[in-house]
Structures are given as structure tokens and as C-alpha cells.
mmCIF file of C-alpha atoms and ligand atoms in Angstrom:
data_model
loop_
_atom_site.group_PDB
_atom_site.id
_atom_site.type_symbol
_atom_site.label_atom_id
_atom_site.label_comp_id
_atom_site.label_asym_id
_atom_site.label_seq_id
_atom_site.Cartn_x
_atom_site.Cartn_y
_atom_site.Cartn_z
ATOM 1 C CA MET A 806 -0.238 17.819 -10.819
ATOM 2 C CA ARG A 807 -1.914 17.198 -14.148
ATOM 3 C CA GLN A 808 -4.475 19.634 -15.480
ATOM 4 C CA HIS A 809 -8.029 18.342 -15.566
ATOM 5 C CA VAL A 810 -9.748 18.303 -18.903
ATOM 6 C CA ASN A 811 -12.705 20.666 -18.958
ATOM 7 C CA PRO A 812 -15.556 18.404 -20.131
ATOM 8 C CA LEU A 813 -17.721 21.471 -20.855
ATOM 9 C CA SER A 814 -15.429 22.848 -23.559
ATOM 10 C CA SER A 815 -16.976 22.696 -27.024
ATOM 11 C CA PHE A 816 -14.610 19.986 -28.295
ATOM 12 C CA PHE A 817 -15.727 17.558 -25.585
ATOM 13 C CA GLN A 818 -19.400 18.367 -26.160
ATOM 14 C CA LEU A 819 -19.389 16.726 -29.599
ATOM 15 C CA PRO A 820 -21.225 13.396 -29.383
ATOM 16 C CA LEU A 821 -19.328 10.315 -30.546
ATOM 17 C CA GLU A 822 -20.961 7.097 -31.636
ATOM 18 C CA LEU A 823 -19.376 4.325 -29.603
ATOM 19 C CA PRO A 824 -19.200 0.903 -31.294
ATOM 20 C CA PRO A 825 -21.670 -1.787 -30.179
ATOM 21 C CA PRO A 826 -20.413 -4.846 -28.226
ATOM 22 C CA GLU A 827 -20.259 -6.898 -31.461
ATOM 23 C CA GLN A 828 -17.476 -4.614 -32.684
ATOM 24 C CA LEU A 829 -15.666 -4.454 -29.356
ATOM 25 C CA PHE A 830 -15.517 -7.915 -27.838
ATOM 26 C CA ARG A 831 -14.668 -11.430 -29.028
ATOM 27 C CA VAL A 832 -17.729 -12.879 -27.238
ATOM 28 C CA PRO A 833 -20.173 -9.979 -27.422
ATOM 29 C CA ASP A 834 -23.007 -11.528 -25.398
ATOM 30 C CA GLN A 835 -21.097 -11.709 -22.126
ATOM 31 C CA PRO A 836 -22.147 -9.366 -19.289
ATOM 32 C CA ILE A 837 -20.499 -5.952 -19.464
ATOM 33 C CA HIS A 838 -18.704 -4.002 -16.766
ATOM 34 C CA LEU A 839 -18.453 -0.300 -17.661
ATOM 35 C CA ASP A 840 -15.793 1.787 -15.890
ATOM 36 C CA ILE A 841 -16.287 5.540 -16.312
ATOM 37 C CA GLY A 842 -13.128 7.695 -16.202
ATOM 38 C CA CYS A 843 -10.777 4.709 -16.320
ATOM 39 C CA ALA A 844 -7.559 6.683 -17.063
ATOM 40 C CA ARG A 845 -4.839 4.202 -18.160
ATOM 41 C CA GLY A 846 -7.290 1.334 -17.613
ATOM 42 C CA ARG A 847 -5.051 -0.858 -15.474
ATOM 43 C CA CYS A 848 -7.923 -1.901 -13.206
ATOM 44 C CA LEU A 849 -10.010 -3.041 -16.186
ATOM 45 C CA LEU A 850 -7.084 -4.765 -17.888
ATOM 46 C CA GLY A 851 -6.518 -6.717 -14.651
ATOM 47 C CA LEU A 852 -10.207 -7.535 -14.234
ATOM 48 C CA ALA A 853 -10.416 -8.693 -17.844
ATOM 49 C CA GLU A 854 -7.654 -11.204 -17.212
ATOM 50 C CA ARG A 855 -9.294 -12.464 -14.031
ATOM 51 C CA ASP A 856 -12.876 -12.530 -15.317
ATOM 52 C CA PRO A 857 -12.741 -13.831 -18.892
ATOM 53 C CA HIS A 858 -16.514 -14.430 -18.843
ATOM 54 C CA TRP A 859 -17.204 -10.708 -18.546
ATOM 55 C CA ASN A 860 -16.588 -7.973 -21.081
ATOM 56 C CA HIS A 861 -15.013 -4.773 -19.777
ATOM 57 C CA LEU A 862 -15.383 -1.329 -21.304
ATOM 58 C CA GLY A 863 -13.514 1.702 -19.995
ATOM 59 C CA VAL A 864 -14.259 5.232 -21.153
ATOM 60 C CA GLU A 865 -11.881 8.121 -20.684
ATOM 61 C CA ILE A 866 -11.826 11.752 -21.802
ATOM 62 C CA ARG A 867 -8.012 12.118 -22.015
ATOM 63 C CA ARG A 868 -7.184 10.779 -25.455
ATOM 64 C CA PRO A 869 -3.435 10.077 -24.997
ATOM 65 C CA LEU A 870 -4.247 7.727 -22.114
ATOM 66 C CA VAL A 871 -6.845 5.968 -24.231
ATOM 67 C CA THR A 872 -4.383 5.388 -27.068
ATOM 68 C CA SER A 873 -1.976 3.422 -24.901
ATOM 69 C CA ALA A 874 -4.662 1.762 -22.764
ATOM 70 C CA ASP A 875 -6.600 0.494 -25.777
ATOM 71 C CA ARG A 876 -3.398 -0.775 -27.386
ATOM 72 C CA ASP A 877 -2.927 -3.007 -24.322
ATOM 73 C CA ALA A 878 -6.621 -3.908 -24.356
ATOM 74 C CA LEU A 879 -6.469 -5.040 -27.987
ATOM 75 C CA ALA A 880 -3.496 -7.245 -27.139
ATOM 76 C CA SER A 881 -5.293 -8.875 -24.219
ATOM 77 C CA GLU A 882 -5.641 -12.624 -24.208
ATOM 78 C CA HIS A 883 -9.421 -12.962 -24.043
ATOM 79 C CA GLY A 884 -10.575 -10.142 -26.329
ATOM 80 C CA ASN A 885 -12.859 -8.974 -23.522
ATOM 81 C CA VAL A 886 -11.634 -5.458 -22.779
ATOM 82 C CA ARG A 887 -11.604 -2.124 -24.641
ATOM 83 C CA ILE A 888 -10.870 1.451 -23.644
ATOM 84 C CA LEU A 889 -12.620 4.174 -25.655
ATOM 85 C CA PHE A 890 -12.252 7.920 -25.866
ATOM 86 C CA CYS A 891 -15.377 9.935 -25.062
ATOM 87 C CA ASN A 892 -16.990 12.379 -22.705
ATOM 88 C CA ALA A 893 -19.106 10.041 -20.578
ATOM 89 C CA ASN A 894 -21.713 12.759 -20.107
ATOM 90 C CA ILE A 895 -22.253 13.139 -23.826
ATOM 91 C CA SER A 896 -21.678 9.802 -25.535
ATOM 92 C CA LEU A 897 -22.565 7.013 -23.105
ATOM 93 C CA GLU A 898 -26.330 7.330 -22.900
ATOM 94 C CA GLY A 899 -26.943 6.343 -26.532
ATOM 95 C CA TRP A 900 -24.503 3.436 -26.286
ATOM 96 C CA MET A 901 -26.169 2.083 -23.148
ATOM 97 C CA LYS A 902 -29.638 2.488 -24.675
ATOM 98 C CA ALA A 903 -28.675 0.328 -27.652
ATOM 99 C CA LEU A 904 -27.500 -2.595 -25.486
ATOM 100 C CA LYS A 905 -29.561 -5.756 -25.105
ATOM 101 C CA GLN A 906 -31.605 -5.929 -21.923
ATOM 102 C CA ASP A 907 -29.447 -6.887 -18.931
ATOM 103 C CA GLN A 908 -26.222 -6.829 -20.962
ATOM 104 C CA LEU A 909 -24.783 -4.071 -18.786
ATOM 105 C CA GLN A 910 -24.426 -5.592 -15.327
ATOM 106 C CA ARG A 911 -21.949 -3.417 -13.454
ATOM 107 C CA VAL A 912 -20.898 0.229 -13.621
ATOM 108 C CA SER A 913 -18.037 1.763 -11.666
ATOM 109 C CA ILE A 914 -16.929 5.356 -11.179
ATOM 110 C CA GLN A 915 -13.650 5.321 -9.319
ATOM 111 C CA PHE A 916 -11.799 8.359 -7.991
ATOM 112 C CA PRO A 917 -13.408 10.889 -10.342
ATOM 113 C CA ASP A 918 -11.776 14.280 -10.794
ATOM 114 C CA PRO A 919 -12.141 16.499 -7.728
ATOM 115 C CA TRP A 920 -14.069 19.503 -9.007
ATOM 116 C CA PHE A 921 -14.646 21.027 -5.564
ATOM 117 C CA LYS A 922 -16.071 24.425 -6.321
ATOM 118 C CA ARG A 923 -19.821 24.802 -6.563
ATOM 119 C CA ARG A 924 -19.430 26.772 -9.803
ATOM 120 C CA HIS A 925 -17.612 23.713 -11.240
ATOM 121 C CA ARG A 926 -20.425 21.385 -10.295
ATOM 122 C CA LYS A 927 -21.414 20.847 -13.920
ATOM 123 C CA ARG A 928 -17.934 19.479 -14.678
ATOM 124 C CA ARG A 929 -18.344 16.569 -12.271
ATOM 125 C CA VAL A 930 -18.820 13.307 -14.048
ATOM 126 C CA LEU A 931 -21.839 12.013 -12.113
ATOM 127 C CA GLN A 932 -24.656 14.285 -13.272
ATOM 128 C CA PRO A 933 -28.407 13.546 -12.972
ATOM 129 C CA ALA A 934 -28.719 12.625 -16.676
ATOM 130 C CA LEU A 935 -25.809 10.158 -16.543
ATOM 131 C CA LEU A 936 -27.037 8.581 -13.311
ATOM 132 C CA LEU A 937 -30.507 8.069 -14.809
ATOM 133 C CA ALA A 938 -29.054 6.663 -18.031
ATOM 134 C CA ILE A 939 -27.109 4.147 -15.924
ATOM 135 C CA ALA A 940 -30.214 3.351 -13.883
ATOM 136 C CA THR A 941 -32.185 2.800 -17.107
ATOM 137 C CA ALA A 942 -29.610 0.347 -18.442
ATOM 138 C CA LEU A 943 -29.174 -1.650 -15.227
ATOM 139 C CA GLN A 944 -31.789 -4.254 -14.347
ATOM 140 C CA PRO A 945 -32.815 -4.719 -10.693
ATOM 141 C CA GLY A 946 -29.994 -6.246 -8.668
ATOM 142 C CA ARG A 947 -27.217 -5.003 -10.979
ATOM 143 C CA GLU A 948 -24.416 -2.951 -9.456
ATOM 144 C CA LEU A 949 -23.142 0.595 -9.330
ATOM 145 C CA PHE A 950 -19.833 0.982 -7.479
ATOM 146 C CA LEU A 951 -18.497 4.395 -6.449
ATOM 147 C CA GLN A 952 -15.236 5.197 -4.710
ATOM 148 C CA SER A 953 -13.042 8.212 -3.987
ATOM 149 C CA ASP A 954 -10.438 9.372 -1.515
ATOM 150 C CA VAL A 955 -12.072 12.816 -1.343
ATOM 151 C CA LEU A 956 -15.138 13.174 0.871
ATOM 152 C CA ASN A 957 -16.236 16.336 -0.937
ATOM 153 C CA VAL A 958 -16.319 14.327 -4.144
ATOM 154 C CA ILE A 959 -18.009 11.145 -2.967
ATOM 155 C CA GLU A 960 -20.652 12.826 -0.826
ATOM 156 C CA PRO A 961 -22.362 14.633 -3.721
ATOM 157 C CA MET A 962 -22.278 11.382 -5.724
ATOM 158 C CA VAL A 963 -23.905 9.489 -2.886
ATOM 159 C CA ALA A 964 -26.418 12.286 -2.277
ATOM 160 C CA LEU A 965 -27.408 12.320 -5.955
ATOM 161 C CA THR A 966 -27.687 8.531 -6.155
ATOM 162 C CA GLU A 967 -29.863 8.400 -3.051
ATOM 163 C CA LEU A 968 -31.976 11.342 -4.226
ATOM 164 C CA SER A 969 -32.823 9.377 -7.366
ATOM 165 C CA ALA A 970 -34.215 6.534 -5.194
ATOM 166 C CA CYS A 971 -33.210 4.096 -7.965
ATOM 167 C CA PHE A 972 -30.475 2.349 -6.028
ATOM 168 C CA ASP A 973 -30.180 0.673 -2.614
ATOM 169 C CA ARG A 974 -27.203 -0.489 -0.655
ATOM 170 C CA PRO A 975 -27.111 -4.321 -0.517
ATOM 171 C CA VAL A 976 -29.084 -5.692 2.436
ATOM 172 C CA GLU A 977 -25.964 -7.480 3.636
ATOM 173 C CA ASP A 978 -23.890 -4.295 3.492
ATOM 174 C CA GLN A 979 -25.697 -1.235 4.822
ATOM 175 C CA ARG A 980 -22.524 0.447 6.128
ATOM 176 C CA HIS A 981 -22.102 4.053 5.143
ATOM 177 C CA TRP A 982 -18.670 3.356 3.655
ATOM 178 C CA ARG A 983 -17.508 -0.103 2.652
ATOM 179 C CA ALA A 984 -14.246 -1.259 4.156
ATOM 180 C CA SER A 985 -13.125 -3.091 1.034
ATOM 181 C CA ASN A 986 -13.291 -2.887 -2.726
ATOM 182 C CA PRO A 987 -15.715 -5.453 -4.195
ATOM 183 C CA LEU A 988 -13.657 -5.461 -7.416
ATOM 184 C CA SER A 989 -10.634 -7.695 -7.234
ATOM 185 C CA VAL A 990 -8.229 -5.229 -8.869
ATOM 186 C CA PRO A 991 -7.484 -1.747 -7.462
ATOM 187 C CA THR A 992 -7.214 1.283 -9.735
ATOM 188 C CA GLU A 993 -4.025 3.302 -10.135
ATOM 189 C CA ARG A 994 -5.355 6.075 -7.933
ATOM 190 C CA GLU A 995 -6.520 3.557 -5.335
ATOM 191 C CA ARG A 996 -3.052 1.967 -5.138
ATOM 192 C CA TYR A 997 -1.492 5.402 -4.667
ATOM 193 C CA VAL A 998 -3.940 6.412 -1.926
ATOM 194 C CA LEU A 999 -3.643 3.139 -0.046
ATOM 195 C CA LYS A 1000 0.150 3.350 -0.182
ATOM 196 C CA GLN A 1001 -0.083 6.698 1.625
ATOM 197 C CA ASN A 1002 -2.381 5.133 4.253
ATOM 198 C CA LEU A 1003 -5.122 7.589 3.348
ATOM 199 C CA PRO A 1004 -8.825 6.710 3.624
ATOM 200 C CA VAL A 1005 -10.897 5.524 0.691
ATOM 201 C CA TYR A 1006 -14.687 6.052 0.714
ATOM 202 C CA ARG A 1007 -16.578 3.326 -1.113
ATOM 203 C CA VAL A 1008 -20.233 2.558 -1.714
ATOM 204 C CA LEU A 1009 -21.794 -0.336 -3.559
ATOM 205 C CA TYR A 1010 -25.354 0.112 -4.813
ATOM 206 C CA ARG A 1011 -27.776 -2.274 -6.467
ATOM 207 C CA ARG A 1012 -30.473 -1.106 -8.843
ATOM 208 C CA ASN A 1013 -33.859 -1.457 -7.181
ATOM 209 C CA GLN A 1014 -37.316 -1.795 -8.767
ATOM 210 C CA ASN A 1015 -38.286 1.861 -8.349
ATOM 211 C CA PRO A 1016 -39.367 3.805 -11.420
ATOM 212 C CA LEU A 1017 -37.011 6.545 -12.587
ATOM 213 C CA PRO A 1018 -37.666 10.205 -11.862
ATOM 214 C CA SER A 1019 -37.440 12.503 -14.880
ATOM 215 C CA VAL A 1020 -34.065 14.125 -15.548
ATOM 216 C CA SER A 1021 -35.597 17.586 -15.035
ATOM 217 C CA ASP A 1022 -37.130 16.599 -11.698
ATOM 218 C CA LEU A 1023 -33.871 15.117 -10.440
ATOM 219 C CA GLU A 1024 -31.889 18.119 -11.801
ATOM 220 C CA GLN A 1025 -34.161 20.513 -9.964
ATOM 221 C CA ARG A 1026 -34.001 18.674 -6.641
ATOM 222 C CA TRP A 1027 -30.243 18.280 -7.079
ATOM 223 C CA GLN A 1028 -29.807 22.025 -7.658
ATOM 224 C CA GLU A 1029 -31.625 22.705 -4.407
ATOM 225 C CA ILE A 1030 -29.079 20.772 -2.377
ATOM 226 C CA ASP A 1031 -26.357 23.119 -1.225
ATOM 227 C CA ASN A 1032 -24.566 20.820 1.108
ATOM 228 C CA PRO A 1033 -24.553 17.138 0.081
ATOM 229 C CA ALA A 1034 -23.110 16.029 3.431
ATOM 230 C CA GLU A 1035 -26.118 17.554 5.213
ATOM 231 C CA ALA A 1036 -28.489 16.031 2.685
ATOM 232 C CA LEU A 1037 -27.136 12.605 3.560
ATOM 233 C CA THR A 1038 -27.912 12.938 7.241
ATOM 234 C CA THR A 1039 -31.497 14.171 6.820
HETATM 235 C C1 SAM B 1994 -8.613 11.004 -10.886
HETATM 236 S S1 SAM B 1994 -8.702 10.080 -12.358
HETATM 237 C C2 SAM B 1994 -8.967 8.415 -11.748
HETATM 238 C C3 SAM B 1994 -8.678 7.396 -12.787
HETATM 239 C C4 SAM B 1994 -8.987 5.951 -12.407
HETATM 240 N N1 SAM B 1994 -10.434 5.732 -12.298
HETATM 241 C C5 SAM B 1994 -8.309 5.584 -11.119
HETATM 242 O O1 SAM B 1994 -9.016 5.415 -10.109
HETATM 243 O O2 SAM B 1994 -7.071 5.462 -11.112
HETATM 244 C C6 SAM B 1994 -10.322 10.477 -13.041
HETATM 245 C C7 SAM B 1994 -10.388 10.183 -14.532
HETATM 246 O O3 SAM B 1994 -11.693 10.468 -15.020
HETATM 247 C C8 SAM B 1994 -11.567 11.049 -16.312
HETATM 248 N N2 SAM B 1994 -12.793 11.807 -16.603
HETATM 249 C C9 SAM B 1994 -13.226 12.944 -15.983
HETATM 250 N N3 SAM B 1994 -14.370 13.396 -16.527
HETATM 251 C C10 SAM B 1994 -14.694 12.516 -17.520
HETATM 252 C C11 SAM B 1994 -15.753 12.430 -18.454
HETATM 253 N N4 SAM B 1994 -16.727 13.358 -18.479
HETATM 254 N N5 SAM B 1994 -15.769 11.404 -19.323
HETATM 255 C C12 SAM B 1994 -14.782 10.470 -19.315
HETATM 256 N N6 SAM B 1994 -13.739 10.493 -18.463
HETATM 257 C C13 SAM B 1994 -13.685 11.493 -17.570
HETATM 258 C C14 SAM B 1994 -10.339 11.942 -16.168
HETATM 259 O O4 SAM B 1994 -9.765 12.307 -17.405
HETATM 260 C C15 SAM B 1994 -9.429 11.056 -15.317
HETATM 261 O O5 SAM B 1994 -8.581 10.240 -16.098
#
């Protein structure tokens, strides 16, 4: 099994300035789908072909994957997909802040790395600051899609998202776990898991109108939760 990259190591803590949409996409004003931790980017490359009226940005911390994924992205027919190297926890907030209002319309985090141990909590990709940066960039009604095959990974993500009170499940889909993927192209990990007949846990959220808590407030409440599965049932 591949080694995970430690996002807390000093190299990955250096902020990178990600290019604005004008430098990434042929038609920069189209709505953007951001996929965080996209690996080889096959899901985004497929979505870009199917949805030419969207722009698709993948970010990934493993540089060798980015090199080949972005080569394919640059060769894509519609000029509407790019894969960039960065630590999502360090370099995305500034990029999202600089976007035009309502330009970012969908964010996905799919099968993030399984950092199980509590002492590795800070290495997990969905941290309070990143969640709130996403919530700041998304207008009411816009989507956040989370999926994983590991309950111990998805439950803390769901617990954190619900603790923020910035997102609701769609009225028409209040199920705890969605049966299907709302995106029309599965990720590499998703294909692998489904082939083994293993379960996939999926949640679709929409940004609501609630004001954002402060990062420190959410951090503090998040630290107090020992068992995210319990937090979900209370
Ligand atoms: C298990 S893989 C899943 C890849 C893909 N989403 C899929 O479903 O096939 C998780 C990916 O997230 C990336 N990742 C983890 N932490 C990250 C971070 N802080 N910033 C960007 N990418 C990250 C990892 O390098 C890895 O490629």
C-alpha cells in the first residue's frame, strides 16, 4: 500500500499561490467544481468531458500524480479542467476568497486518506478552517459532496459539517447515507471499492443561509468531540 503524504511536514506547509480561473480555463466565467484530493484526476477528467459548461479544478498533494493528471487535463478538448499541486489545507482558502461571487458551485472530497488515529486527526483533510473556507465561498444552495468507504473517516467529516450548521442535506434526500453518487463519473477509489462489493458512504450537502461560526469556535467544539459517531446520534 502506498505511503500517505504527511501534510503537516514543513515542505507541505509552504503556501502556494494558485492561479486564478482566467489562467486555468478557456472560458473562465463558467461555474467551478473543486475536487479536493483528486489523485490521478480521472473523475474530474471524465466530468470535464461530460459537462463542458463547467470548469473543473482538482487539487492533490502528491506531485507525481499531479504531473501526469495535469498533462491529460491540458490536452482535454474543452479547456475546462486542471489539476494543481497543493496542500488543500494551506493554499485553497486564498484561492477561493479571490473568486467572483458564486463562481464556485460544487466542492467534493472523495475517499480522503484514512488517518484513523486520534493523534493523526490534524492530518485529515477536512479541518474546521477548510470547511469554513468552503462554506464562505459557496452561496446558499451550492453543493458539498463527501464520500468514503471507511466509516471512521466519513463520520468525523459529517460530524464536523453538521457542527458548523452551515450545510443541510437536500430536502428531497434526508437519508443518512445516499445510495448513489450524484456525480456522473466515479473516482478511481470508488471503482475499486464497488468492484469488491464493499459499501460506500455518501452525503450530499447544500450550503444554507446560516452565518458562519468563527474558526476558533468551531475548532474548540470539534476538539471536544471524542467520538464522532456518537455526536451524530445526539
Ligand atoms: C485515498 S486517495 C482518493 C483519491 C480520489 N479522490 C479517489 O477517490 O480515487 C486521497 C487523496 O487525497 C490526497 N490528499 C490528502 N491530503 C491532502 C491535502 N491536504 N491536500 C491535497 N490532497 C490531499 C492524497 O494524496 C490522495 O491522493
